[in-house]
Coordinates of C-alpha atoms and ligand atoms in Angstrom, one line a residue:
Chain Z
X231 CA 67.5 84.1 69.4
X232 CA 71.4 84.3 69.5
X233 CA 73.2 82.7 72.3
X234 CA 74.2 84.8 75.3
X235 CA 77.6 86.6 74.8
X236 CA 80.5 85.1 77.0
X237 CA 82.0 88.6 77.5
X238 CA 79.8 91.8 77.2
X239 CA 81.5 95.1 77.9
X240 CA 79.6 98.4 77.9
X241 CA 80.9 101.7 78.4
X242 CA 84.1 100.6 80.5
X243 CA 86.0 103.5 81.8
X244 CA 89.1 103.5 84.1
X245 CA 92.1 105.6 85.2
X246 CA 95.6 105.4 86.6
X247 CA 95.2 107.8 89.6
X248 CA 93.7 111.0 88.3
X249 CA 94.5 110.3 84.7
X250 CA 91.6 108.9 82.7
X251 CA 92.9 106.0 80.5
X252 CA 89.6 104.3 79.3
X253 CA 86.8 106.5 78.1
X254 CA 84.3 104.1 76.7
X255 CA 85.2 100.5 75.6
X256 CA 82.5 98.2 74.2
X257 CA 83.0 94.6 73.2
X258 CA 80.6 91.9 72.7
X259 CA 82.2 88.2 72.3
X260 CA 80.2 85.1 71.7
X261 CA 81.0 81.7 72.7
X262 CA 84.1 80.0 70.9
X263 CA 85.1 83.2 69.1
X264 CA 88.6 84.2 68.7
X265 CA 88.6 88.0 68.6
X266 CA 91.5 90.4 68.4
X267 CA 91.8 93.7 70.1
X268 CA 94.1 96.1 68.1
X269 CA 95.4 99.7 68.2
X270 CA 98.6 101.6 68.4
X271 CA 100.8 101.8 71.4
X272 CA 99.4 103.5 74.4
X273 CA 95.8 103.6 73.3
X274 CA 94.7 101.5 76.3
X275 CA 94.8 97.7 75.3
X276 CA 96.5 96.4 78.2
X277 CA 94.4 98.7 80.6
X278 CA 91.4 97.2 79.1
X279 CA 92.6 93.5 79.8
X280 CA 93.6 94.5 83.3
X281 CA 90.0 96.0 83.9
X282 CA 88.5 92.8 82.3
X283 CA 90.4 90.3 84.7
X284 CA 89.7 92.9 87.7
X285 CA 93.4 93.9 88.6
X286 CA 92.3 97.6 87.8
X287 CA 89.1 98.9 89.0
X288 CA 86.5 100.1 86.5
X289 CA 85.4 103.7 87.3
X290 CA 82.4 103.3 84.8
X291 CA 80.5 101.0 82.7
X292 CA 79.8 97.3 83.0
X293 CA 81.3 94.0 82.4
X294 CA 79.3 90.9 82.2
X295 CA 80.8 87.3 82.0
X296 CA 78.3 84.6 80.8
X297 CA 75.4 86.8 81.7
X298 CA 76.8 87.7 85.4
X299 CA 77.8 91.2 86.3
X300 CA 81.5 91.0 87.3
X301 CA 82.3 94.4 87.4
X302 CA 82.8 94.7 91.1
X303 CA 84.2 91.4 91.6
X304 CA 87.9 90.9 92.8
X305 CA 90.3 89.3 90.2
X306 CA 90.5 86.1 92.0
X307 CA 86.7 85.7 92.0
X308 CA 86.5 86.1 88.2
X309 CA 89.7 83.7 87.6
X310 CA 87.7 81.1 89.7
X311 CA 84.7 81.6 87.6
X312 CA 86.8 80.5 84.7
X313 CA 88.5 83.6 83.2
X314 CA 92.2 82.9 82.2
X315 CA 94.5 86.0 81.9
X316 CA 97.8 86.1 80.4
X317 CA 99.3 89.4 80.9
X318 CA 101.9 91.3 78.6
X319 CA 105.4 90.6 79.7
X320 CA 103.9 87.1 80.8
X321 CA 104.7 87.5 84.6
X322 CA 105.7 83.8 85.4
X323 CA 106.5 83.4 89.0
X324 CA 110.3 83.6 88.5
X325 CA 111.6 81.6 91.7
X326 CA 109.2 78.7 91.2
X327 CA 109.6 75.8 89.0
X328 CA 107.5 75.3 85.7
X329 CA 105.4 72.7 87.5
X330 CA 104.5 74.9 90.5
X331 CA 103.6 77.9 88.1
X332 CA 101.2 75.5 86.4
X333 CA 99.7 74.4 89.8
X334 CA 98.7 77.9 90.6
X335 CA 96.6 78.0 87.4
X336 CA 94.8 75.0 88.6
X337 CA 92.4 77.3 90.5
X338 CA 91.0 78.8 87.5
X339 CA 87.5 77.8 87.0
X340 CA 87.2 77.0 90.7
X341 CA 89.8 74.4 91.3
X342 CA 87.4 71.6 91.7
X343 CA 87.8 70.1 87.9
X344 CA 90.5 67.8 86.9
X345 CA 93.9 69.3 86.3
X346 CA 94.8 69.5 82.5
X347 CA 98.4 69.4 83.4
X348 CA 98.9 66.3 81.1
X349 CA 97.1 68.2 78.3
X350 CA 99.3 71.3 78.6
X351 CA 102.3 69.0 78.5
X352 CA 100.9 67.6 75.1
X353 CA 100.6 71.0 73.6
X354 CA 103.7 72.2 75.0
X355 CA 106.4 69.5 75.2
X356 CA 109.1 72.1 76.4
X357 CA 107.2 72.5 79.5
X358 CA 107.2 68.9 80.3
X359 CA 111.0 68.6 79.5
X360 CA 111.6 71.4 81.9
X361 CA 109.0 71.0 84.7
X362 CA 111.6 71.2 87.4
X363 CA 113.4 74.1 86.1
X364 CA 113.0 77.6 87.8
X365 CA 110.7 79.8 85.5
X366 CA 112.8 82.8 85.7
X367 CA 115.8 81.1 84.0
X368 CA 113.7 80.3 80.8
X369 CA 113.6 82.2 77.5
X370 CA 110.9 84.5 76.6
X371 CA 109.1 82.0 74.4
X372 CA 109.3 79.4 76.9
X373 CA 107.8 81.7 79.6
X374 CA 105.0 82.5 77.1
X375 CA 104.3 78.8 76.6
X376 CA 104.3 78.5 80.5
X377 CA 101.9 81.6 81.0
X378 CA 99.6 80.0 78.5
X379 CA 99.9 76.6 79.9
X380 CA 99.4 77.9 83.4
X381 CA 95.8 79.3 82.5
X382 CA 95.0 76.0 80.4
X383 CA 95.6 73.7 83.3
X384 CA 92.4 75.1 84.8
X385 CA 90.2 74.8 81.7
X386 CA 89.2 78.5 81.3
X387 CA 86.1 79.3 79.5
X388 CA 87.5 82.8 78.3
X389 CA 91.2 83.3 77.8
X390 CA 92.4 86.9 77.9
X391 CA 95.7 87.2 76.2
X392 CA 97.9 90.5 76.0
X393 CA 100.5 90.4 73.2
X394 CA 101.6 86.8 73.1
X395 CA 104.1 87.4 70.2
X396 CA 106.2 90.0 72.0
X397 CA 109.8 89.0 72.3
X398 CA 108.9 85.5 71.1
X399 CA 110.6 83.9 68.0
X400 CA 108.4 83.2 65.1
X401 CA 108.5 79.4 65.3
X402 CA 107.2 79.8 68.8
X403 CA 104.6 82.3 67.8
X404 CA 103.4 79.7 65.2
X405 CA 103.1 76.9 68.0
X406 CA 101.2 79.2 70.4
X407 CA 98.7 80.0 67.7
X408 CA 98.1 76.4 66.6
X409 CA 97.6 75.4 70.2
X410 CA 95.2 78.4 70.8
X411 CA 93.3 77.4 67.7
X412 CA 92.9 73.7 68.7
X413 CA 92.0 74.7 72.3
X414 CA 89.2 76.6 70.7
X415 CA 88.4 73.8 68.2
X416 CA 88.3 71.1 70.9
X417 CA 87.1 72.8 74.0
X418 CA 85.0 75.8 72.6
X419 CA 87.2 78.2 74.6
X420 CA 86.5 81.8 73.8
X421 CA 89.7 83.9 73.2
X422 CA 90.2 87.7 73.2
X423 CA 93.7 88.6 72.4
X424 CA 95.9 91.9 72.1
X425 CA 98.2 91.9 69.3
X426 CA 100.5 94.3 67.2
X427 CA 101.9 91.8 65.1
X428 CA 100.2 91.5 61.9
X429 CA 101.0 87.9 61.0
X430 CA 99.8 86.7 64.3
X431 CA 96.6 88.8 64.0
X432 CA 96.0 87.3 60.6
X433 CA 96.7 83.7 61.6
X434 CA 94.5 83.8 64.7
X435 CA 91.8 86.3 64.5
X436 CA 88.2 85.8 63.2
X437 CA 87.3 89.3 63.6
X438 CA 88.4 92.2 66.0
X439 CA 88.1 95.7 67.7
X440 CA 90.1 98.7 66.9
X441 CA 91.0 101.1 69.8
X442 CA 92.1 104.5 69.8
X443 CA 92.7 106.8 72.8
X444 CA 91.0 104.7 75.4
X445 CA 87.9 103.7 73.5
X446 CA 86.7 101.3 70.8
X447 CA 86.3 103.1 67.6
X448 CA 85.7 100.4 65.0
X449 CA 85.0 96.8 64.4
X450 CA 87.0 94.5 62.1
X451 CA 84.4 92.1 60.5
X452 CA 85.6 88.8 59.2
X453 CA 86.2 90.3 55.7
X454 CA 88.5 93.1 57.1
X455 CA 90.7 90.4 58.7
X456 CA 93.3 90.8 55.9
X457 CA 96.7 92.5 55.1
X458 CA 94.8 95.7 53.9
X459 CA 92.0 95.6 56.1
X460 CA 94.1 95.6 59.2
X461 CA 96.7 97.9 57.9
X462 CA 94.0 100.5 57.1
X463 CA 92.8 100.5 60.7
X464 CA 96.3 100.5 62.4
X465 CA 98.4 102.6 60.2
X466 CA 96.2 105.3 58.6
Chain B
X58 CA 137.9 64.9 125.6
X59 CA 134.5 63.4 124.7
X60 CA 132.7 65.4 127.3
X61 CA 134.5 68.6 126.0
X62 CA 133.4 68.1 122.5
X63 CA 130.0 67.3 123.4
X64 CA 129.8 70.2 125.6
X65 CA 130.7 72.5 122.6
X66 CA 127.8 70.8 120.6
X67 CA 125.4 71.0 123.4
X68 CA 126.0 74.8 123.7
X69 CA 125.9 75.4 120.0
X70 CA 122.5 73.4 119.9
X71 CA 121.2 75.3 122.9
X72 CA 121.9 78.7 121.1
X73 CA 120.9 77.4 117.7
X74 CA 117.5 76.4 118.8
X75 CA 116.8 79.4 120.8
X76 CA 117.5 81.7 117.8
X77 CA 115.6 79.3 115.3
X78 CA 112.5 78.9 117.4
X79 CA 112.4 82.6 118.5
X80 CA 112.8 83.8 114.9
X81 CA 110.9 81.5 112.6
X82 CA 107.6 83.2 113.2
X83 CA 108.9 86.7 112.9
X84 CA 110.4 85.6 109.8
X85 CA 107.5 84.0 108.1
X86 CA 105.4 87.3 108.8
X87 CA 108.2 89.5 107.5
X88 CA 109.0 87.5 104.5
X89 CA 105.3 86.9 103.5
X90 CA 103.8 90.2 104.0
X91 CA 106.7 92.6 104.7
X92 CA 105.0 93.1 108.2
X93 CA 107.4 93.8 111.0
X94 CA 105.5 92.4 113.8
X95 CA 106.6 94.3 117.1
X96 CA 104.1 92.1 119.0
X97 CA 106.3 89.0 118.3
X98 CA 107.5 88.7 121.8
X99 CA 103.9 88.9 123.2
X100 CA 102.8 86.2 120.9
X101 CA 105.5 84.1 122.6
X102 CA 104.5 85.4 126.0
X103 CA 100.9 84.2 125.2
X104 CA 102.4 80.7 124.3
X105 CA 104.1 80.8 127.9
X106 CA 101.0 81.7 129.7
X107 CA 98.5 79.6 127.9
X108 CA 101.0 76.6 128.5
X109 CA 101.4 77.3 132.1
X110 CA 97.7 77.8 132.8
X111 CA 96.4 74.7 131.0
X112 CA 99.2 72.7 132.5
X113 CA 98.5 73.9 136.0
X114 CA 94.6 73.1 135.1
X115 CA 95.7 69.4 134.9
X116 CA 96.8 69.0 131.1
X117 CA 100.0 66.9 130.4
X118 CA 102.8 69.2 129.5
X119 CA 102.9 68.4 125.8
X120 CA 99.0 68.8 125.4
X121 CA 99.4 72.3 127.4
X122 CA 102.0 73.1 125.0
X123 CA 99.9 72.4 121.9
X124 CA 97.1 74.5 123.6
X125 CA 99.7 77.6 123.8
X126 CA 100.5 77.2 120.1
X127 CA 97.0 77.0 119.0
X128 CA 95.8 80.0 121.1
X129 CA 98.6 82.2 119.8
X130 CA 97.9 80.9 116.1
X131 CA 94.2 81.7 116.5
X132 CA 94.7 85.1 118.2
X133 CA 97.3 85.9 115.3
X134 CA 94.5 85.1 112.8
X135 CA 91.9 87.2 114.3
X136 CA 94.3 90.2 114.8
X137 CA 95.2 89.8 111.1
X138 CA 91.8 90.2 110.0
X139 CA 90.9 93.0 112.3
X140 CA 94.0 95.0 112.6
X141 CA 96.8 94.2 110.0
X142 CA 94.8 93.7 106.9
X143 CA 93.9 97.3 106.3
X144 CA 97.8 98.2 106.5
X145 CA 99.4 96.1 104.2
X146 CA 100.5 98.9 101.8
X147 CA 101.5 100.9 104.9
X148 CA 104.6 99.3 106.5
X149 CA 105.3 101.9 109.2
X150 CA 101.6 101.9 110.3
X151 CA 101.5 98.2 110.6
X152 CA 104.7 98.6 112.7
X153 CA 103.2 101.0 115.1
X154 CA 99.8 99.1 115.3
X155 CA 101.8 95.9 116.2
X156 CA 103.9 98.0 118.6
X157 CA 100.7 99.2 120.4
X158 CA 99.4 95.6 120.5
X159 CA 102.4 94.6 122.2
X160 CA 102.1 97.2 124.9
X161 CA 98.6 96.3 125.4
X162 CA 99.3 92.8 125.7
X163 CA 102.2 93.4 128.1
X164 CA 100.1 95.8 130.3
X165 CA 96.9 93.7 130.1
X166 CA 98.6 90.6 131.2
X167 CA 100.0 92.6 134.3
X168 CA 96.6 94.0 135.2
X169 CA 94.7 90.7 134.6
X170 CA 97.2 88.1 135.8
X171 CA 99.7 90.1 138.0
X172 CA 103.3 90.4 138.0
X173 CA 104.3 86.8 138.6
X174 CA 102.6 83.4 137.7
X175 CA 103.4 80.0 138.9
X176 CA 106.0 78.3 136.5
X177 CA 106.6 74.8 135.4
X178 CA 109.6 72.5 136.3
X179 CA 111.8 71.6 133.5
X180 CA 111.0 68.0 132.7
X181 CA 113.3 65.3 131.7
X182 CA 116.2 65.5 134.1
X183 CA 119.7 65.4 133.1
X184 CA 122.3 62.9 131.4
X185 CA 126.1 62.8 131.5
X186 CA 128.7 62.6 128.9
X187 CA 132.3 62.2 129.8
X188 CA 131.8 63.3 133.4
X189 CA 129.8 66.6 132.5
X190 CA 126.2 66.9 133.2
X191 CA 123.6 68.0 130.5
X192 CA 119.9 68.6 130.4
X193 CA 117.7 66.3 128.4
X194 CA 115.0 69.0 127.9
X195 CA 117.5 71.2 126.0
X196 CA 118.1 68.2 123.6
X197 CA 114.3 68.0 123.1
X198 CA 114.3 72.0 122.2
X199 CA 117.1 71.3 119.8
X200 CA 115.2 68.4 118.2
X201 CA 112.1 70.7 118.1
X202 CA 114.0 73.6 116.4
X203 CA 114.9 70.9 113.5
X204 CA 111.3 69.7 113.4
X205 CA 110.2 73.5 113.0
X206 CA 112.7 74.0 110.2
X207 CA 111.4 70.9 108.5
X208 CA 107.8 71.9 109.0
X209 CA 108.4 75.3 107.4
X210 CA 110.3 73.7 104.6
X211 CA 107.5 71.0 103.9
X212 CA 104.8 73.6 104.2
X213 CA 106.2 76.0 101.7
X214 CA 107.8 73.7 99.4
X215 CA 105.6 70.7 99.3
X216 CA 101.9 71.7 99.8
X217 CA 99.4 73.5 97.7
X218 CA 99.2 76.3 100.3
X219 CA 102.8 76.7 100.0
X220 CA 102.9 77.1 96.2
X221 CA 100.0 79.8 96.5
X222 CA 101.9 81.5 99.3
X223 CA 105.1 81.8 97.2
X224 CA 103.0 82.9 94.3
X225 CA 101.7 85.8 96.2
X226 CA 105.1 86.5 97.7
X227 CA 106.6 86.7 94.2
X228 CA 103.7 88.6 92.4
X229 CA 100.6 89.2 94.3
X230 CA 98.6 90.7 91.5
X231 CA 99.4 87.8 89.0
X232 CA 98.7 85.3 91.7
X233 CA 95.3 86.9 92.5
X234 CA 94.6 87.0 88.6
X235 CA 94.9 83.1 88.7
X236 CA 92.4 82.7 91.4
X237 CA 94.6 82.6 94.7
X238 CA 92.7 84.4 97.4
X239 CA 95.3 86.7 98.7
X240 CA 93.5 87.6 102.0
X241 CA 93.1 83.9 102.9
X242 CA 96.9 83.2 102.3
X243 CA 97.8 86.3 104.4
X244 CA 95.5 85.3 107.2
X245 CA 96.7 81.8 107.3
X246 CA 100.5 83.1 107.2
X247 CA 99.8 85.3 110.1
X248 CA 98.3 82.6 111.9
X249 CA 101.3 80.3 111.2
X250 CA 103.7 83.0 112.2
X251 CA 102.0 83.6 115.5
X252 CA 101.6 80.0 116.0
X253 CA 105.2 79.4 115.8
X254 CA 105.8 82.3 118.1
X255 CA 103.5 80.6 120.5
X256 CA 105.1 77.2 120.1
X257 CA 108.5 79.0 121.0
X258 CA 106.8 80.3 124.3
X259 CA 105.3 76.9 124.9
X260 CA 108.5 75.0 124.4
X261 CA 110.5 77.5 126.7
X262 CA 107.7 77.8 129.4
X263 CA 109.3 74.9 131.6
X264 CA 112.7 77.0 131.5
X265 CA 111.8 80.4 132.6
X266 CA 110.1 82.3 135.4
X267 CA 106.7 83.7 134.1
X268 CA 106.5 87.6 133.9
X269 CA 104.4 89.7 131.7
X270 CA 107.5 91.3 130.0
X271 CA 109.0 87.9 129.3
X272 CA 108.5 88.5 125.5
X273 CA 111.5 90.9 125.6
X274 CA 113.9 88.3 126.5
X275 CA 113.3 86.6 123.0
X276 CA 113.0 89.8 121.1
X277 CA 116.6 90.7 120.5
X278 CA 117.6 87.2 119.3
X279 CA 114.5 86.9 117.1
X280 CA 115.2 90.3 115.3
X281 CA 118.8 89.7 115.2
X282 CA 118.3 86.2 113.4
X283 CA 115.8 87.8 110.8
X284 CA 118.0 90.7 110.0
X285 CA 121.1 88.4 109.3
X286 CA 118.8 85.8 107.6
X287 CA 116.8 88.1 105.4
X288 CA 113.3 87.6 104.4
X289 CA 113.4 83.6 103.8
X290 CA 113.0 81.3 106.5
X291 CA 114.3 78.3 104.6
X292 CA 117.4 79.9 103.0
X293 CA 117.9 82.7 105.7
X294 CA 116.7 81.8 109.4
X295 CA 118.6 78.4 109.6
X296 CA 122.0 79.5 108.2
X297 CA 121.8 82.6 110.2
X298 CA 120.9 80.9 113.5
X299 CA 123.9 78.5 112.7
X300 CA 126.4 81.2 112.1
X301 CA 125.2 83.3 115.0
X302 CA 125.4 80.2 117.2
X303 CA 129.0 79.5 116.2
X304 CA 129.9 82.9 117.1
X305 CA 128.1 83.1 120.2
X306 CA 129.3 79.7 121.5
X307 CA 132.9 80.2 120.6
X308 CA 133.0 83.6 122.4
X309 CA 130.9 82.4 125.3
X310 CA 133.4 79.4 125.9
X311 CA 136.6 81.6 125.7
X312 CA 135.6 84.8 127.1
X313 CA 132.3 84.6 129.0
X314 CA 128.4 85.4 128.7
X315 CA 128.7 89.2 128.4
X316 CA 131.5 89.1 125.5
X317 CA 129.3 86.5 123.8
X318 CA 126.4 88.8 123.7
X319 CA 128.5 91.8 122.5
X320 CA 130.2 89.5 119.8
X321 CA 126.9 88.5 118.7
X322 CA 125.9 92.0 118.0
X323 CA 129.2 92.9 116.5
X324 CA 128.9 89.7 114.1
X325 CA 125.6 91.0 113.1
X326 CA 126.8 94.4 112.1
X327 CA 129.6 93.0 110.3
X328 CA 127.4 90.4 108.2
X329 CA 125.0 93.2 107.4
X330 CA 127.9 95.3 106.1
X331 CA 129.0 92.4 103.9
X332 CA 125.5 90.9 103.0
X333 CA 123.0 93.8 103.0
X334 CA 120.0 91.4 102.1
X335 CA 121.0 88.7 104.7
X336 CA 121.8 85.1 104.0
X337 CA 118.7 84.6 101.8
X338 CA 119.5 87.7 99.6
X339 CA 122.8 86.4 99.0
X340 CA 122.0 82.7 98.2
X341 CA 119.2 84.0 96.0
X342 CA 121.6 86.1 93.9
X343 CA 124.1 83.4 93.8
X344 CA 121.4 81.1 92.4
X345 CA 120.6 83.4 89.5
Ligands
ADP246 N1 100.8 101.8 85.7 C1 100.5 103.0 85.0 N2 100.3 104.2 85.6 C2 100.2 105.2 84.9 N3 99.9 105.3 83.6 C3 99.9 104.0 82.8 C4 100.2 102.9 83.6 N4 100.2 101.9 82.8 C5 99.8 102.4 81.6 N5 99.7 103.7 81.6 C6 99.4 104.7 80.6 O1 98.1 104.3 80.0 C7 98.0 104.4 78.6 C8 97.5 103.0 78.2 O2 98.6 102.1 78.4 P1 98.4 100.7 77.9 O3 97.1 100.2 78.4 O4 99.4 99.9 78.4 O5 98.6 100.7 76.4 P2 98.7 99.6 75.2 O6 98.6 98.3 75.9 O7 97.6 99.9 74.2 O8 100.0 99.8 74.6 C9 99.5 104.8 78.4 O9 99.4 106.2 78.1 C10 100.1 104.5 79.4 O10 101.2 105.6 79.5
MG247 MG1 100.2 96.8 76.0

């Protein structure tokens, strides 16, 4: 019998006001997998992520996290169960220091576990160097490291990551990919990430899902995670 | 000479502490949740009455004052949960509800307690500098206002609660997505704001006669200080109180009380023309 999936989404629907955006998203992700969610601009990838963390209400379908139905749970409850969310655009707290931003993330997973601040400083040395700096004054790449570090301090079991490469210089994107891989290898953390950048998809994803107009329309199997495979789904 | 100088400082300290103590709770509730608490004066009144009642029941004054503060804080937390929480996205409605609350509290006190209540004598006696006499208790109030500022600073800048509260203030959705319970932060903040209002009442209880409408005598200064200071207690309330206290003390000394009061309001209008977001908005902009 295969292990229970960390994240199981069935028929997820959601809307902004009266406009339906998601019309049926199905995903199933096992422990320790790194899975990409791809699709053109505006198909509902970020909306899916917001529903998964609970910032947006699902109007239909179910979300199970480690076997537990979290569909009606608030975002803060889901975070304390161990889901770490990094939004598109990063949303660091701009008038708080790097260190204070990281402290907020310590609640992820319940807040009782030991803080992984030192580990985060090892992965992203720039954060240690700048830990007294106000986050709003940092560059996009530094803010992205902070946003990822901010969920890592709590030791999440599942990371939801929305467009990590957007507005970030390539060398930092490589660093981020390396860190995420070693998080998974060392801690068996499960990662679902949204991405448009082909290089980032190829260097991180093991498999994926393709979205179109508010629904998942195809799976990217491991053998599809190649230049041609991803291109075929994204550009045709 | 010595007495004159000290007398200026004393008057400044007196106005400054009144502004800080009466405004701190209002500023926290406005800064954190965007709620304009029209019942602020009645939380102060609550602090006054509970202090007086427990003092007359035999508690030493400092303990009675602690009671006044705590009762106001508890009532604030309960009211936040019951009345204010459903209205966070509706600032006008929360304004109306708190205004209604203030009417009910004033009239309720009038009906239940009557139009007067036995006061408390001002403790501490007086002291003399250069031939002029001053009240010790006014200096205690000045020290208390500095302690309140220090308390607010430490609470928001040095504690876990403060980090969570500021995160909610800067981006409530993101804070929740990281596990912060927003409703808990709001209930506590409202309780702290109400408690600081209660503390203001508790501290001024021995200096005033007790009537159910006495909240009104704090409200003008409290709102003026918050308007000039802007939404941050730390960057706003303290400098606003200092600036307004200087204006008022100067005018009082040279032209008398009435001109002092009018001058204060004119100063407010001028400051708001120049700094529409108050001191804290201006300081925040300069920083970035
Ligand atoms: N806050 C919002 N209010 C209304 N419509 C929105 C909002 N955010 C996104 N949308 C719409 O929802 C659709 C999906 O958006 P999004 O999930 O951000 O797409 P993606 O992340 O795949 O680029 C788009 O058509 C977008 O215009
Ligand atoms: Mg998006």
